[in-house]
Short mmCIF file of C-alpha atoms in Angstrom, two decimals:
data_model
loop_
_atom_site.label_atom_id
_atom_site.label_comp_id
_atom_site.label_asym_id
_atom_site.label_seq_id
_atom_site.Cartn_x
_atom_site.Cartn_y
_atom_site.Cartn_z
CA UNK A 56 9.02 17.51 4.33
CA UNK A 57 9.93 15.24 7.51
CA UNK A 58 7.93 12.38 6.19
CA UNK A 59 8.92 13.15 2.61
CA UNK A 60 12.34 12.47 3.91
CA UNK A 61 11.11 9.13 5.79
CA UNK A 62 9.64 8.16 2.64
CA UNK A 63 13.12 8.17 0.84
CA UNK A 64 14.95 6.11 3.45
CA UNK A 65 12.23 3.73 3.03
CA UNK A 66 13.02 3.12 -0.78
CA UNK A 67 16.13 3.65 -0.34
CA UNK A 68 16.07 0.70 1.99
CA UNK A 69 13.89 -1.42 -0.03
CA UNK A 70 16.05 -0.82 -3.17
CA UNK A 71 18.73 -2.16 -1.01
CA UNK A 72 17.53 -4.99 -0.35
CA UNK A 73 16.39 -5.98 -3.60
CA UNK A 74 19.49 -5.38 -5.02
CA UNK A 75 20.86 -7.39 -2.24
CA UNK A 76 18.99 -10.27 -3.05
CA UNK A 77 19.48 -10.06 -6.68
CA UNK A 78 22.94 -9.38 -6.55
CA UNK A 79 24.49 -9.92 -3.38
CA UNK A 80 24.94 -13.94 -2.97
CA UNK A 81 28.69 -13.93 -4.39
CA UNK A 82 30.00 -12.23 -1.06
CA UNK A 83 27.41 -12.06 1.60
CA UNK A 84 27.87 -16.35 1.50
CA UNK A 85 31.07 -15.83 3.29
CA UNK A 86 29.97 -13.80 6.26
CA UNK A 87 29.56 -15.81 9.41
CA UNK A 88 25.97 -15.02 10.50
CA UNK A 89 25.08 -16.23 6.87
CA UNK A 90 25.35 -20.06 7.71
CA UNK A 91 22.98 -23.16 6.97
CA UNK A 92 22.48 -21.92 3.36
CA UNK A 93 22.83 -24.69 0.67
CA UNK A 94 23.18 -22.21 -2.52
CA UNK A 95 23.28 -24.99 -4.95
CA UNK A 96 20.46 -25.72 -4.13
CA UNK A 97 18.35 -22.45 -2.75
CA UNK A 98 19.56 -20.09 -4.98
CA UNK A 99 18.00 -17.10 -3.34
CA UNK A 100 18.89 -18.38 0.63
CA UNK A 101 21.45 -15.96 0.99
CA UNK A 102 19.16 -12.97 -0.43
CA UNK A 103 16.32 -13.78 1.60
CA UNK A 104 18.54 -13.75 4.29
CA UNK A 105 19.79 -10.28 3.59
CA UNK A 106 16.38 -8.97 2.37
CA UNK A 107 15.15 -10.11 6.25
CA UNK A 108 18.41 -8.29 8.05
CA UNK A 109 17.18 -4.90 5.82
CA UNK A 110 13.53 -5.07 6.86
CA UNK A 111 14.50 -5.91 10.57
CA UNK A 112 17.02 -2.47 10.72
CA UNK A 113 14.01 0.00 9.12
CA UNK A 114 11.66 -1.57 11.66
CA UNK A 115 14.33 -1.06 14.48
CA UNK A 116 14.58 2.71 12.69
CA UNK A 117 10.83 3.54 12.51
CA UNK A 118 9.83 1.64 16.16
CA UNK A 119 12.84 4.25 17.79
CA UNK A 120 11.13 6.72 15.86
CA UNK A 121 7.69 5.57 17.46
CA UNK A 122 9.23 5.87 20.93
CA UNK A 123 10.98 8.89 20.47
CA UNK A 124 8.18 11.21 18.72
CA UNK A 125 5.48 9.51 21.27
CA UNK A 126 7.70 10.91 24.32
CA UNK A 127 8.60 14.99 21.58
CA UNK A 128 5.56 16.96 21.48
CA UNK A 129 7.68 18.41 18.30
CA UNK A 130 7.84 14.67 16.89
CA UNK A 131 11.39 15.18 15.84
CA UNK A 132 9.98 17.37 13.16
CA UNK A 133 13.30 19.25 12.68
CA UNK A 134 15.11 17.61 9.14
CA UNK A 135 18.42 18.32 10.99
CA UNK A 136 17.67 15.64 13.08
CA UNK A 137 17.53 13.22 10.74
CA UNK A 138 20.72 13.82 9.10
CA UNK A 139 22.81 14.13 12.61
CA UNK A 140 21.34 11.51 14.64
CA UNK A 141 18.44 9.28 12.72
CA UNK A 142 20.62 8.66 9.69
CA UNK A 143 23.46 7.62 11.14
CA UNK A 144 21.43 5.61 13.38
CA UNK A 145 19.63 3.29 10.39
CA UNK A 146 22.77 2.88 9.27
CA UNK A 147 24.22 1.76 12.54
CA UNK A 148 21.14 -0.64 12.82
CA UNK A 149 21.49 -2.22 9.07
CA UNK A 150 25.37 -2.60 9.94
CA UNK A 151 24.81 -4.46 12.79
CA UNK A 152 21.78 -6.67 11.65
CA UNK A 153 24.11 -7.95 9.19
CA UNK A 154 26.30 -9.63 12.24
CA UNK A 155 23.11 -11.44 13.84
CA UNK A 156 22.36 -15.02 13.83
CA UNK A 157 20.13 -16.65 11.09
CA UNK A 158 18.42 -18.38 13.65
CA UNK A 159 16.92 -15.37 14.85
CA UNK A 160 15.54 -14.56 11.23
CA UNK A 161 13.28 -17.77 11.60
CA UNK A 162 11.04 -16.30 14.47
CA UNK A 163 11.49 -13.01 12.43
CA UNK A 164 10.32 -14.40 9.34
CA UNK A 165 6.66 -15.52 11.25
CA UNK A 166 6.38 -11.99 13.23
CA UNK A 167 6.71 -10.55 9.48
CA UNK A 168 3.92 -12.63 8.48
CA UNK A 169 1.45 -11.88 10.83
CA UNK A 170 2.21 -8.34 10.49
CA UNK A 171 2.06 -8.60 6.76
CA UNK A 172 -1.37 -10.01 7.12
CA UNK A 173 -2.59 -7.14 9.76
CA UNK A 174 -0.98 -4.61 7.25
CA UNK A 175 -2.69 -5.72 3.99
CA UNK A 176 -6.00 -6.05 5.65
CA UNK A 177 -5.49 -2.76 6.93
CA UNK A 178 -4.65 -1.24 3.23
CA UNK A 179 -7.79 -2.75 1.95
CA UNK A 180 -9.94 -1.07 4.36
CA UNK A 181 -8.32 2.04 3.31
CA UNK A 182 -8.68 1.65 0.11
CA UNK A 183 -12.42 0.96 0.57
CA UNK A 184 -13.06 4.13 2.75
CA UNK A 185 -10.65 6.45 0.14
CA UNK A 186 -12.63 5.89 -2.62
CA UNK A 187 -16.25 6.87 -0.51
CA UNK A 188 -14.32 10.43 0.97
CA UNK A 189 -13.31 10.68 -2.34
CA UNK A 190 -16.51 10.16 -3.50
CA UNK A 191 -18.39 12.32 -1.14
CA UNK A 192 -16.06 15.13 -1.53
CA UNK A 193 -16.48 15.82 -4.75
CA UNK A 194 -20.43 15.91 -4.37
CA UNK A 195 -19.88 17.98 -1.50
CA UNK A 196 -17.89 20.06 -3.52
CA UNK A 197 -20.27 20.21 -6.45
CA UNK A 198 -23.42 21.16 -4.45
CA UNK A 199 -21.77 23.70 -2.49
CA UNK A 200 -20.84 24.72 -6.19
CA UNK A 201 -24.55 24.84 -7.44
CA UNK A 202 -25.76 26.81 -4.29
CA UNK A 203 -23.60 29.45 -4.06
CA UNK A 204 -24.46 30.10 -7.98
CA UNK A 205 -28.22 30.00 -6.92
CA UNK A 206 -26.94 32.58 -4.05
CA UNK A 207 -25.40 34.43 -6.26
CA UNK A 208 -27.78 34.80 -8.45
CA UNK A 209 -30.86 35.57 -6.11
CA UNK A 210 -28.72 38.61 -4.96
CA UNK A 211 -27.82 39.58 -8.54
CA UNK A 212 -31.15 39.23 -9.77
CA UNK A 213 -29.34 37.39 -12.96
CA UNK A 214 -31.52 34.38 -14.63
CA UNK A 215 -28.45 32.93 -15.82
CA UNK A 216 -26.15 32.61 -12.53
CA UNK A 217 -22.44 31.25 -12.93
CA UNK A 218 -22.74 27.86 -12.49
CA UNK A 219 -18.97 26.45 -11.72
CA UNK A 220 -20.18 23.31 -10.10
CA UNK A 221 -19.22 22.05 -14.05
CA UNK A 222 -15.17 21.90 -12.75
CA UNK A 223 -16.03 19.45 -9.85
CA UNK A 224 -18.12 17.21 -12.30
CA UNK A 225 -15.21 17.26 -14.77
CA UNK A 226 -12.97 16.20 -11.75
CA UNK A 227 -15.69 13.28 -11.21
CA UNK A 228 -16.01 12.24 -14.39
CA UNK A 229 -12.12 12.25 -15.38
CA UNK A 230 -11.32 9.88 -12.49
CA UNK A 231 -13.83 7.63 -13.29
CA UNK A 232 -12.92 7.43 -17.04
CA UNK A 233 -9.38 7.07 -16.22
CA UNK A 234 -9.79 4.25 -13.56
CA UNK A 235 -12.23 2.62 -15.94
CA UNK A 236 -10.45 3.17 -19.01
CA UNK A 237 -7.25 1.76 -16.97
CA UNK A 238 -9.04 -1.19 -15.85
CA UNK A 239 -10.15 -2.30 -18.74
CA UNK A 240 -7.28 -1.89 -20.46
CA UNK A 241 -5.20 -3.96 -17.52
CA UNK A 242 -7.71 -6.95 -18.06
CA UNK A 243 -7.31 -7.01 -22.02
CA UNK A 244 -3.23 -7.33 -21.12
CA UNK A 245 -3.37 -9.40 -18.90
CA UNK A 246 -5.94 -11.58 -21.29
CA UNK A 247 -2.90 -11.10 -23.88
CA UNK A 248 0.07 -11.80 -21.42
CA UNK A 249 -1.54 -14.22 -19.00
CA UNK A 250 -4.34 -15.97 -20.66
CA UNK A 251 -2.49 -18.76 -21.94
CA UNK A 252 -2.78 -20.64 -18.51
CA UNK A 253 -6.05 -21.38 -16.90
CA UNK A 254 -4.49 -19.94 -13.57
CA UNK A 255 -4.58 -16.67 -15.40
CA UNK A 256 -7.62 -17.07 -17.38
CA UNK A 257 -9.25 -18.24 -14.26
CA UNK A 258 -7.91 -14.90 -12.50
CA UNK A 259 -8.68 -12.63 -15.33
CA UNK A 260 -11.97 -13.73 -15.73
CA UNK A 261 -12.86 -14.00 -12.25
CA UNK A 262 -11.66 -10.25 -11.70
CA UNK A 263 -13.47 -8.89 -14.77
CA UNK A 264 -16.98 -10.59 -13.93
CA UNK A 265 -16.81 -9.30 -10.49
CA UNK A 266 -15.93 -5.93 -11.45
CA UNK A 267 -19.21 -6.26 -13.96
CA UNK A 268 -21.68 -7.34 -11.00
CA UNK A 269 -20.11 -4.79 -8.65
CA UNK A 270 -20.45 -1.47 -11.03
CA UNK A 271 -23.86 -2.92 -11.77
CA UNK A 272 -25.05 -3.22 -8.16
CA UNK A 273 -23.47 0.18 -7.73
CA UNK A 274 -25.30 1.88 -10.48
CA UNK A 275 -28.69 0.69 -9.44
CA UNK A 276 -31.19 3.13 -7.33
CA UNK A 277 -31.46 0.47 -5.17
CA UNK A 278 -27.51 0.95 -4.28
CA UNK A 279 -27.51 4.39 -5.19
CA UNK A 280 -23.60 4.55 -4.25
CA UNK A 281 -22.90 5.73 -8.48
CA UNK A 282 -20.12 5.01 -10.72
CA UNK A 283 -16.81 6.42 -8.47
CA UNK A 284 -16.87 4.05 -5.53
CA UNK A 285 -17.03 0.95 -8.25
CA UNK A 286 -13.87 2.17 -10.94
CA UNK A 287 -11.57 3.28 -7.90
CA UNK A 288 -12.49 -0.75 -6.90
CA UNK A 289 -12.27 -1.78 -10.34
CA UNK A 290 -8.68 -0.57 -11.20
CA UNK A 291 -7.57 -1.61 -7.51
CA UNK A 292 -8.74 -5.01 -8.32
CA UNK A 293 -6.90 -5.18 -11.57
CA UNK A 294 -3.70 -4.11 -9.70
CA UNK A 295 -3.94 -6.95 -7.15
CA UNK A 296 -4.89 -9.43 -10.26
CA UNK A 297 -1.98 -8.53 -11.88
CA UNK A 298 0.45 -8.47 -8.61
CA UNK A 299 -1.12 -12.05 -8.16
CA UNK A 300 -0.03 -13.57 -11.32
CA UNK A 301 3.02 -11.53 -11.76
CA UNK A 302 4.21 -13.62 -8.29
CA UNK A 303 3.29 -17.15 -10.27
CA UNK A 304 6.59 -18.81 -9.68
CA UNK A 305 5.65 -21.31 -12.56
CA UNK A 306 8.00 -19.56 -15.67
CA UNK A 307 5.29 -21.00 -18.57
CA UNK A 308 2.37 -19.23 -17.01
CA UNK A 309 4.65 -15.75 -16.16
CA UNK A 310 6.16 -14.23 -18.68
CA UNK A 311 7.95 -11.73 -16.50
CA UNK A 312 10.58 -14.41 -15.11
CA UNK A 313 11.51 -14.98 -18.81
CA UNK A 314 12.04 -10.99 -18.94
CA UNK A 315 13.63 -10.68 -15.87
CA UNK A 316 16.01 -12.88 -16.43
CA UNK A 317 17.67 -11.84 -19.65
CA UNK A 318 19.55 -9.68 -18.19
CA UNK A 319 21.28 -7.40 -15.58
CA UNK A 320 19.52 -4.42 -17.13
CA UNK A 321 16.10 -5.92 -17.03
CA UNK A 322 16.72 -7.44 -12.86
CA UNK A 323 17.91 -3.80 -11.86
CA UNK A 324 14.40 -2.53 -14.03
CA UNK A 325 12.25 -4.51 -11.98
CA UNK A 326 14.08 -4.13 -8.65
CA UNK A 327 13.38 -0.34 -8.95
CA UNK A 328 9.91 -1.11 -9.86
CA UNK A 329 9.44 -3.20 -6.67
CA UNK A 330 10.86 -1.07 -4.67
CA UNK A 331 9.20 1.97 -5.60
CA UNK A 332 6.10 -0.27 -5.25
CA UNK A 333 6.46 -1.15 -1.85
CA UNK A 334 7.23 2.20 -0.88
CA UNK A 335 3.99 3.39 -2.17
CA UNK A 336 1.76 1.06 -0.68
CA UNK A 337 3.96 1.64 2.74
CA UNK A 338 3.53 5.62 2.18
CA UNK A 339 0.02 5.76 1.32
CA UNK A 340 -0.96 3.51 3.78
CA UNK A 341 0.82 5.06 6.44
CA UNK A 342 -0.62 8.58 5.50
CA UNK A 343 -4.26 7.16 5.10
CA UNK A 344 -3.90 5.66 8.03
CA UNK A 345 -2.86 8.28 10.51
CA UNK A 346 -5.95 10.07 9.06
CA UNK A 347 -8.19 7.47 10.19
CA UNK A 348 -6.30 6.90 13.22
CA UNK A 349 -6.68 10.87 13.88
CA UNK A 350 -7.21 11.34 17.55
CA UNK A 351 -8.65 14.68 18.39
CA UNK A 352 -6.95 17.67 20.65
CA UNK A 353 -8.69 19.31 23.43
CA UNK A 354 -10.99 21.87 22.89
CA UNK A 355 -8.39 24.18 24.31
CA UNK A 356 -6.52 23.17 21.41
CA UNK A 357 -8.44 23.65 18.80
CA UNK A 358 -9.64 26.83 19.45
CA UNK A 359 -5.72 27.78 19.75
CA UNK A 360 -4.52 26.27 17.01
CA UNK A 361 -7.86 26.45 14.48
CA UNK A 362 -7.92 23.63 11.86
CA UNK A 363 -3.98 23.48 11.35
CA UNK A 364 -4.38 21.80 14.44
CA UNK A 365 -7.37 19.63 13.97
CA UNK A 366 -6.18 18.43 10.74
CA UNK A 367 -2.37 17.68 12.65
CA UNK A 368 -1.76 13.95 12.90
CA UNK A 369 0.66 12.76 15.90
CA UNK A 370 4.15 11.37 13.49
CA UNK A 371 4.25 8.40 15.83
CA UNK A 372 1.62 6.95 14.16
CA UNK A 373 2.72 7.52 10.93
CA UNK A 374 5.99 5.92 12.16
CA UNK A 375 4.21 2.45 12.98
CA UNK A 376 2.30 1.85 10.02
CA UNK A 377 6.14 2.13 8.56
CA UNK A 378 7.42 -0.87 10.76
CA UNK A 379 4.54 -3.13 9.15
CA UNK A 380 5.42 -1.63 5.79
CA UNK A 381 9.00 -2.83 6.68
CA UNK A 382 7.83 -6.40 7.91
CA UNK A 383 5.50 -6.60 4.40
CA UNK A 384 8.44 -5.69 2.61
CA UNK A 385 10.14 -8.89 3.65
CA UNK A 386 7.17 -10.63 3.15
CA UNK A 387 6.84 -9.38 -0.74
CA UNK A 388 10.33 -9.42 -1.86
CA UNK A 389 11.32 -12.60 -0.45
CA UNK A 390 7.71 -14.35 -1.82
CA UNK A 391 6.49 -15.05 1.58
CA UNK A 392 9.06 -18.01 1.51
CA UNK A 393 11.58 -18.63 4.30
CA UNK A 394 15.04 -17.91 5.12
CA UNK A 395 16.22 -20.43 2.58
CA UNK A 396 14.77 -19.00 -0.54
CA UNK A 397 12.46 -21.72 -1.74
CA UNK A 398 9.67 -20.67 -4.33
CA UNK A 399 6.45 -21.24 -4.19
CA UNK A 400 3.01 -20.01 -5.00
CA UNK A 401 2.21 -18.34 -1.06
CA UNK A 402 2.77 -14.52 -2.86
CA UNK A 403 0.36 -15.30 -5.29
CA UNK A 404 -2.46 -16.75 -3.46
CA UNK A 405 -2.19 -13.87 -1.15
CA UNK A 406 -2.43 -11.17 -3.73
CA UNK A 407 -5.44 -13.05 -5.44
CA UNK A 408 -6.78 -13.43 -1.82
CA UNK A 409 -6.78 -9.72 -0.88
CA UNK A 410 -8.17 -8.97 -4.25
CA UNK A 411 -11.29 -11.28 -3.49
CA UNK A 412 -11.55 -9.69 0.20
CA UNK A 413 -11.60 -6.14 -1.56
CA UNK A 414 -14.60 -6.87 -4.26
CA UNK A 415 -16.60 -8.73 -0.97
CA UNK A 416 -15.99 -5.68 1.32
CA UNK A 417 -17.07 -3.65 -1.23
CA UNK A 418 -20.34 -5.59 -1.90
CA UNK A 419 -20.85 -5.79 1.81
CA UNK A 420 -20.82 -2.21 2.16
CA UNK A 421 -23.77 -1.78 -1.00
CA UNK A 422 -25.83 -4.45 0.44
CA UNK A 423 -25.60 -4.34 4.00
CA UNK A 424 -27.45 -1.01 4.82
CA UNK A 425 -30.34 -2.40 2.56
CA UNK A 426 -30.51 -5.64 3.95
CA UNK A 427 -29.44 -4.94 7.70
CA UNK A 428 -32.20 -2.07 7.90
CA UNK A 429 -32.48 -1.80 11.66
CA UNK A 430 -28.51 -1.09 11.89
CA UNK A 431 -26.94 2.28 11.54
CA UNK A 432 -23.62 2.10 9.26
CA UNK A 433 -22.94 5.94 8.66
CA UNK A 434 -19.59 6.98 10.79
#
């Protein structure tokens, strides 16, 4: 429940600062530390700005919350604590951001970057090693399935044992229908939406023939990895695509700046959105992460504890996979620009970028252990 409740300030923070930057220009202007903003011209300065002072207080939050659950063996595990002394401390921290100097937002702005970078490349190689567990679960789950019907029915003396390996394969085959069915889908809107530009029939098509040559590698006995691995990558792929040309600052190629701005209603729509995006990606990062980050107890431990404490991940590293999620969130909802709100393209290029890293990871990771024979690459 502790990092449920971490979770929620996050969003809650996010949607702050989207709604900050969408509607928060007509009286943050006239506060001091917001100087050296033109608004005629940069019509988002002041909202980067803001969106910059919000990321920097929830990385303040979660790096105190690093230090503090590094140094508690509980790792501040008690919700009281969050309500008497970590609450009022975020907002203490967000209060007082709001009285530093821009100037100090333009070194910010570069740390954010770098960390955005670390973070996303981190999230793909996440995603990547999900979709194997995933993948090797369920077969796991379906053999152990099969054999203890075969045990079953050796001691039963039954020719017909009950065979509920059938569940696990339904589990198998629904995920791979539904990330197939929902990639597939995603390309033929985004064909429909985006295709009128060749930016976004360039995209589109690039996504959907590398999809094509990745499930077919996949398939192959000569991959032998099957048909999960590819349509986890597949709708993944079609989520970045779409990210990518949803962040085209050019208004004839993006449809969804015409929606956006029609009207209040629509703005507050897709500030939700974004903000329950980024808290996602922050969330499930951060969990996946401190998975793969595990580091094991003692021996003394274990056998104390049994798996509750073998499975047990320490919260401080949960806590600093939040501060990059709170640097990428500046990164993302102020378009990778700078403090003064220009547009440009950066947001989409990097989307489209991580996207292409993905579908070549993935590749790598079919071909590699055919090609690099004398290397071992199980973990």
């Amino acid at each position: 429940m502790t990092r449920l409740a971490y979770t929620a300030l996050f969003f809650v923070n996010a949607l702050l600062a989207t709604a900050m930057r969408a509607f928060g220009d007509g009286w943050l202007k006239h506060l001091w530390s917001f100087d050296g903003c033109d608004t005629a011209s940069d019509v988002h300065c002041v909202g980067n700005q803001a969106v910059y002072r919000a990321s920097f207080a929830i990385c303040c939050f979660f790096l105190l919350m690093v230090v503090l659950s590094a140094l508690s063996e509980r790792g501040h595990a008690n919700c009281c604590c969050l309500w008497c002394f970590q609450l009022p401390a975020y907002v203490t921290l967000l209060v007082l951001s709001f009285f530093i100097p821009s100037a100090f937002f333009d070194g910010y702005a570069w740390l954010a970057r770098v960390a955005s970078v670390v973070f996303l490349v981190l999230q793909i190689i996440i995603i990547i090693d999900f979709m194997y567990n995933v993948r090797d679960y369920l077969l796991d789950r379906i053999e152990a399935a099969e054999a203890d019907a075969e045990t079953t029915a050796s001691l039963l003396g039954s020719s017909t044992p009950a065979n509920k390996s059938w569940v696990w394969k339904s589990v198998y085959l629904t995920i791979v229908l539904v990330c197939l069915g929902g990639a597939f889908t995603g390309i033929a809107l985004l064909y429909k939406y985006y295709g009128g530009c060749s930016i976004g029939m360039a995209f589109t098509t690039t996504t959907l023939v590398t999809i094509l040559i990745a499930t077919g590698i996949s398939i192959t006995e000569w991959a032998g990895t099957g048909i999960m691995p590819p349509s986890i990558v597949a709708a993944y792929a079609v989520l970045l695509c779409y990210q990518a040309l949803a962040a085209n600052p050019d208004a004839t190629c993006n449809p969804l700046l015409t929606y956006e701005a029609a009207s209040h209603a629509n703005t507050i729509l897709s500030s939700l959105l974004g903000a329950a995006t980024i808290t996602w990606t922050s969330w499930s990062t951060s969990s996946s992460a401190s998975s793969a980050l595990q580091i094991n107890r003692s021996t003394e431990t274990e056998e104390k504890d049994g798996d509750k404490a073998a499975a047990d991940t320490p919260s401080w590293q949960f806590h600093l996979i939040m501060v990059f999620g709170g640097l990428y969130m500046a990164m993302v909802l102020t378009q990778w620009g700078s403090l003064h709100g220009l547009a440009d393209d950066v947001n989409m290029w990097v989307q489209i970028a991580s996207q292409w890293i993905v579908l070549l990871l993935y590749v790598w990771t079919l071909v590699a252990p055919r090609v690099c024979t004398s290397r071992d690459f199980d973990v």
